[in-house]
Amino acid sequence: MSTFYGQFDDDERHAVAARIWGHRLRAGQHWMEYMLEFLSVLSGFDYRLGQGLADRASEHDYRLEYRLPKRLGLRRFVFYDGREKTPDARDQRATDEIVRQLRAHLPADSQASQELLAQLRSLLRSFSAIEDARSWYAKSLFPVHEEFLLWEALRKGSTRRTYAGDAERLAPAQLDQGIEFFARNFFARGGELYYLMISAGTEGDPARRARIAGRLRSLLTERNQALGEFARIINGAWDALLDGNGDPMIEGKVGWILDPYCPLYQFFAEDLETFLDNSLDSLECLELLAHLISFQIVCYIYHRAHPASNAEGHRSGSCTEACRPQVLVDLLGDEDVGVIHERSATLLRRLDAWQIERARELVHERVRAWASSQPDDDALCDWLDAEAARYFRIGQTRAKGNYRSALREVRERYLAGAIDRAHVIHEVGLGVFNALNADFRENFLAVHGKLGRAIGLIAPRKGPRPRFVLGDTLLKTLVMANMHSGETLSFGALLERLYQRYGIIVGPGEAHDAGLVAILRINEEYYARNRDALLIRMKRAGLVTQYSDATALVHRP
Amino acid sequence: MDVVGNPFVSYLNRYTTASPDHEAAFDEFIAQAPSPAAGPLRLTTRVEGFLRDCFERPDPPSVILTGNAGDGKTYLCRQVVAAFDGQPLAELEELGARPIERTKRQLHVVKDLSELGEPQGVDVLRRLATTLDEPSSAERFLIAANEGRLRYLLSQDKALAALYQHVDQQLQNGPDTRSRQLVVVNLTEVTTSSFVPQALHWMTEPAHWESCEACPIAARCPLHLNALRLRDEQIAGRVQLLYRLLEHLDIHVTVRDMLIHLAYTLTGNMRCQELQRREAAHADLSPFAYHQNVWGHADDSAFRRKASVVQHLNRLHVGDHSLFEIDDFIVSGGQSADERAEHARLFAPAIDLDNRRFAQDREAYLSGAADRTAAQEEQDLMAWLPHCRRKLFFEWRDEAKVTRLIPFLYLGLYQSLLRDERGVREQVLRDLVSGLNRAFSRLYLTGSEYLFVTTQYLHSGEQPRPLVRLRFPLTDLWLLPESRDDNHAYNCERHDLSLVIAPPAHLRRSAPAEERAPVRWRIGLLLFEYLLRLAHGGTYNILAQECELDVRRLKDRLLSTFADTPEPGDELEFFVAERHRYSLRRLWIDEHGTIRG
């Protein structure tokens, strides 16, 4: 049986994806938002990992909820402008009020102060991480400083109705009414999941926890302090206007993950710690961190999508070998007739199939378990129906309609004696799965592809026949996460490590280890050429030095 | 017909048929042939003298020689053993088995670390490391290795960490020649250009070419003419210039590759009989002039593949592009009387101009010929131009004019900086600052009073605003040409140009314990060219592949050495695009909390 880690409520219904991959990962979340959400949650827990778990509430100084400032003042100032997608008189007034309040912080000359504000605004705007044709409340800033962390907001009903009242007569606190923070369209709990993964991976290693949290804290609070100061002044202006009315903080609880003893989480924590021990410029560090987090989430998806994935394996640690995916990376492009391209695309498609297969298996396994606890044949159908409705979220109207009619048909045939118990169980399982399938495909299946494309793991970004690649930024990220500073590794040793850790296959060595040579049956020379292509790429990126005797050593930048 | 041949030509051709794939050491391969008239080649190198001195002493250090195949590691091992043993060595192969004894010292010789398997290699290094810890040990080591293999083996065992540091330090900063324990000599630092005059001198030694007197085509033989010309100091100097150029480009040429190349320059891999046959058939022998051989021949692709020097020199495309001054000189014959005399001297009919044919084609072009059309005349002469430009590169007295044939726009400037000529230094420094500003920020910034190190968020939906993390005024930067020739261990006749960047003012006020040293950044010719082209309006793609990484590394180094943590919390500088240029803006917060610009 799987164990849960986080705020798990047995009474709640969850999508089938959550039952395998935790609550939750969703395709609507932008790749940058995983990092944004993670850092916000961490900052909300005061830079402590391992908080937010329901069963630890009795510990001293423990936080069950993360608390963040709303920062609506900053948000409006930077993002609300004449080209806003969902203009609202209240937000317009609020923005005007902030600007008026900020005058207190600006020199007296109005011409100069206007120009200063414009400059400040455009400077802050240049750090917008996600624009994407969203409304102002859904846009985010790149977290150069803690004060830049903005949580997803939503003005309820803003796309459907326009505000008809008179904004001028409202007090500032009332202007904020109607904005809520848990729509979870964009900050869909992916970052919370990552927080839980790292927390699970550092259970029993408080020193590592302290190091990771400490580095992230200094990354967010000790760098770019001038920018943070400006953001603080702007927010302060809005808070002054609120004058103690309204609640300036957001409070939230984390989701949950399964199998917290899985060694994968420890690997993630190790990689994160190694990565953070760097002397990069803070902007570059954050960008690479976003790549690392997205990459690890993709690995997590593949790990649990593997046919051999089960709770006992994750607990005992045998999943490290058994659940390793085969990520054949194509570095040749379309030279050499695209042989590796083809095979890599096939393996990528297989991962989609595996995810669907896991979902299907889970549903069938659950239905069988329910059936075995209901020996009475007559009540079987209704019992299964009730259990499914309690356990899963049987989606929207059309899916629900089909589901209902499928169940009705099964019940009729069973009562007519046309099918036996085993068939019923099987048919109900199918019905349930079909009902959940659409939601699964739409909201979960696309996650790994979307993330992979954004970080340079899957190419092309838009276009047919996606396959695995390794972009330069991702390469640099992986090197930094797998080598300590000052360490030297031979090129072959690095490839070996990438295979052992993530299942990345480049050259003939790893292809043999994975048994891929026999399965794919392409000439081994293609793998060798693939490996050479990677060597050239890494040399160009300054990650590898090749000496005249062809010894290639990897350096950590 | 009499088949007369010069045995020295065959001897030289042995060089060109040798390839880097040969197992046997190069000098042994050459030594297998009968010695030529003036004796075999003996290059006097500083490193040989240094090693001999080391090992003739009663208390020699251990020595590690690193270098590429062909740098002379095996040759030097033999010389060292001869010095240590007091007698020349018969078989190098025997050395692996037992050490050499002399006056209570045992010398273990490893003539190629790569030949040993990984465990044996690590074992040898472990034993070396132990001798460093015990100064009274009687064991000494002489190890020849390739740097990559050496670093790899040293990183395989944690116990070798101290030795790794020691070796790395000497590889980066130069050999510790006074050490009694371990000297690491990196032969890839040796400037092979130092040996070009010696080698050419030996190859063109009159004694080697005496037997040409008996040859029927002696006066019309391109090889004989090559030997004559290359004897000339100016021409040999131009060949050396090419090698120096490669060193500026950080390309190391091994001694073997140099010998192969110079032999080919002389003979073009032609045999005496072949030349006699062609001459009898009235073939055009001008392609075998030394000034054509030196770049390799298009139809001898096998040689081109093997000879790295030829591959590098070819990329310079010397003589392929037209330069008005030079072409005008070739075609019109010069303006002043001196120039015309010079032209007459240079272009007198000779075998490298196919006797009279060049003069005839030129005459036809200038005055018209009865047997050709105008178009034909032009074509015939134009075909000569690349050939003549290359000839002038070596033979024209005015060196400044012919260096323009090398496609580096700023080579002349670079060379004058290396010679420490002060006149251009100020302007070049400004240009370098301007180039670096543009390279760091990827914007065409226009100032050169300060060097700005900027950082920016690249994925923004808006136009990025580079933030200034560090700024260095022009007075904190200077150019430092230095000679590396003070090395006792090996020939290193090289001048390097470095840009020195002093710490920013506020860091200079800190306590001596926290003092940071100025950053010194070496600028090779490629980087110099890249930055100056950028400063003068060029685009980012030229030389980007070769140079972007170095620029990036400098930026990272400056940030990690000089950027403050925690950073100042009250002011920001950044670049903003205005109508016609980029301007620097500043936002700061004063004591009262007011934002000012």
Coordinates of C-alpha atoms in Angstrom, one line a residue, chain A residues 31-32 83 102 104-107 115-116 119-120 122-123 125-129 131 142 222-227 229-230 233 279 281-284 287 291 476 488 490 539-543 547-549 551 553, chain B residues 67-68 114 146-149 151-152 155 164 455-465 467 469 545 549 552-553 556 559-560 565-572 574 585-589 593-597:
Chain A
W31 CA 7.4 25.7 -16.8
M32 CA 8.7 28.7 -15.0
R83 CA -3.4 47.4 -22.8
L102 CA 4.4 56.9 -4.3
A104 CA 5.7 60.8 -1.3
H105 CA 8.8 58.9 -2.1
L106 CA 9.7 60.9 -5.1
P107 CA 11.3 64.3 -5.5
E115 CA 9.8 60.1 -15.6
L116 CA 11.3 58.3 -12.6
Q119 CA 11.7 54.2 -15.6
L120 CA 11.1 52.2 -12.5
S122 CA 9.7 49.7 -17.2
L123 CA 12.7 48.3 -15.3
R125 CA 8.5 45.1 -16.2
S126 CA 11.6 44.0 -17.9
F127 CA 11.8 41.2 -15.4
S128 CA 8.4 39.8 -16.2
A129 CA 8.7 36.0 -16.5
E131 CA 3.3 37.5 -20.1
F142 CA 11.3 36.6 -12.3
E222 CA 20.9 38.6 -0.2
R223 CA 21.2 39.3 -3.9
N224 CA 19.7 42.1 -5.9
Q225 CA 18.8 43.9 -2.8
A226 CA 18.3 47.2 -4.6
L227 CA 15.6 45.7 -6.7
E229 CA 14.1 47.5 -1.9
F230 CA 12.2 49.2 -4.8
I233 CA 8.6 50.5 -1.3
S279 CA 29.2 31.0 -7.9
D281 CA 25.4 35.3 -11.2
S282 CA 22.0 35.2 -9.5
L283 CA 20.0 35.6 -12.7
E284 CA 21.7 32.8 -14.4
E287 CA 17.3 30.3 -14.8
H291 CA 15.5 24.1 -15.8
K476 CA 25.0 23.0 -18.3
T488 CA 36.9 16.6 -12.7
S490 CA 36.0 12.0 -17.6
K539 CA 33.4 21.4 -26.0
R540 CA 31.7 24.4 -27.7
A541 CA 29.8 25.1 -24.5
G542 CA 33.0 25.2 -22.6
L543 CA 32.0 22.2 -20.4
Y547 CA 43.4 17.0 -24.9
S548 CA 45.5 16.1 -27.8
D549 CA 45.4 12.4 -26.9
T551 CA 41.2 12.3 -23.3
L553 CA 37.6 15.8 -19.1
Chain B
G67 CA 53.3 17.2 -24.7
N68 CA 51.7 16.1 -27.9
S114 CA 49.5 6.0 -22.1
N146 CA 50.1 13.3 -22.5
E147 CA 48.4 16.0 -20.4
G148 CA 44.9 14.5 -20.8
R149 CA 45.9 11.0 -19.7
R151 CA 45.1 14.5 -15.5
Y152 CA 42.7 11.6 -15.9
S155 CA 41.9 12.2 -10.7
Y164 CA 47.4 16.6 -8.8
T455 CA 23.7 40.8 -16.5
Q456 CA 20.2 40.5 -17.7
Y457 CA 17.1 38.3 -17.7
L458 CA 17.0 36.9 -21.2
H459 CA 13.5 35.4 -21.5
S460 CA 11.6 38.5 -20.7
G461 CA 8.7 39.4 -22.8
E462 CA 9.8 43.0 -22.8
Q463 CA 13.1 44.4 -24.1
P464 CA 15.7 43.4 -21.5
R465 CA 17.4 46.0 -19.5
L467 CA 21.8 45.7 -15.1
R469 CA 26.9 44.8 -11.8
Q545 CA 32.5 30.5 -32.2
L549 CA 33.5 31.4 -24.6
R552 CA 32.0 34.7 -21.2
R553 CA 34.7 33.2 -18.9
D556 CA 32.2 35.1 -14.9
L559 CA 31.8 38.7 -11.3
S560 CA 33.0 36.1 -9.0
T565 CA 27.9 40.0 -1.7
P566 CA 25.7 41.2 -0.3
E567 CA 25.2 43.7 -3.0
P568 CA 24.4 47.4 -2.2
G569 CA 20.8 47.7 -1.4
D570 CA 20.1 51.2 -2.4
E571 CA 21.2 51.8 -6.0
L572 CA 20.8 50.4 -9.4
F574 CA 21.0 49.9 -16.1
R585 CA 20.3 55.3 -16.1
R586 CA 20.5 55.2 -12.4
L587 CA 17.9 54.8 -9.7
W588 CA 18.8 55.2 -6.0
I589 CA 17.2 55.7 -2.7
G593 CA 13.5 57.0 1.4
T594 CA 13.1 59.1 -1.6
I595 CA 13.7 57.5 -5.0
R596 CA 16.0 59.5 -7.1
G597 CA 17.3 59.2 -10.6

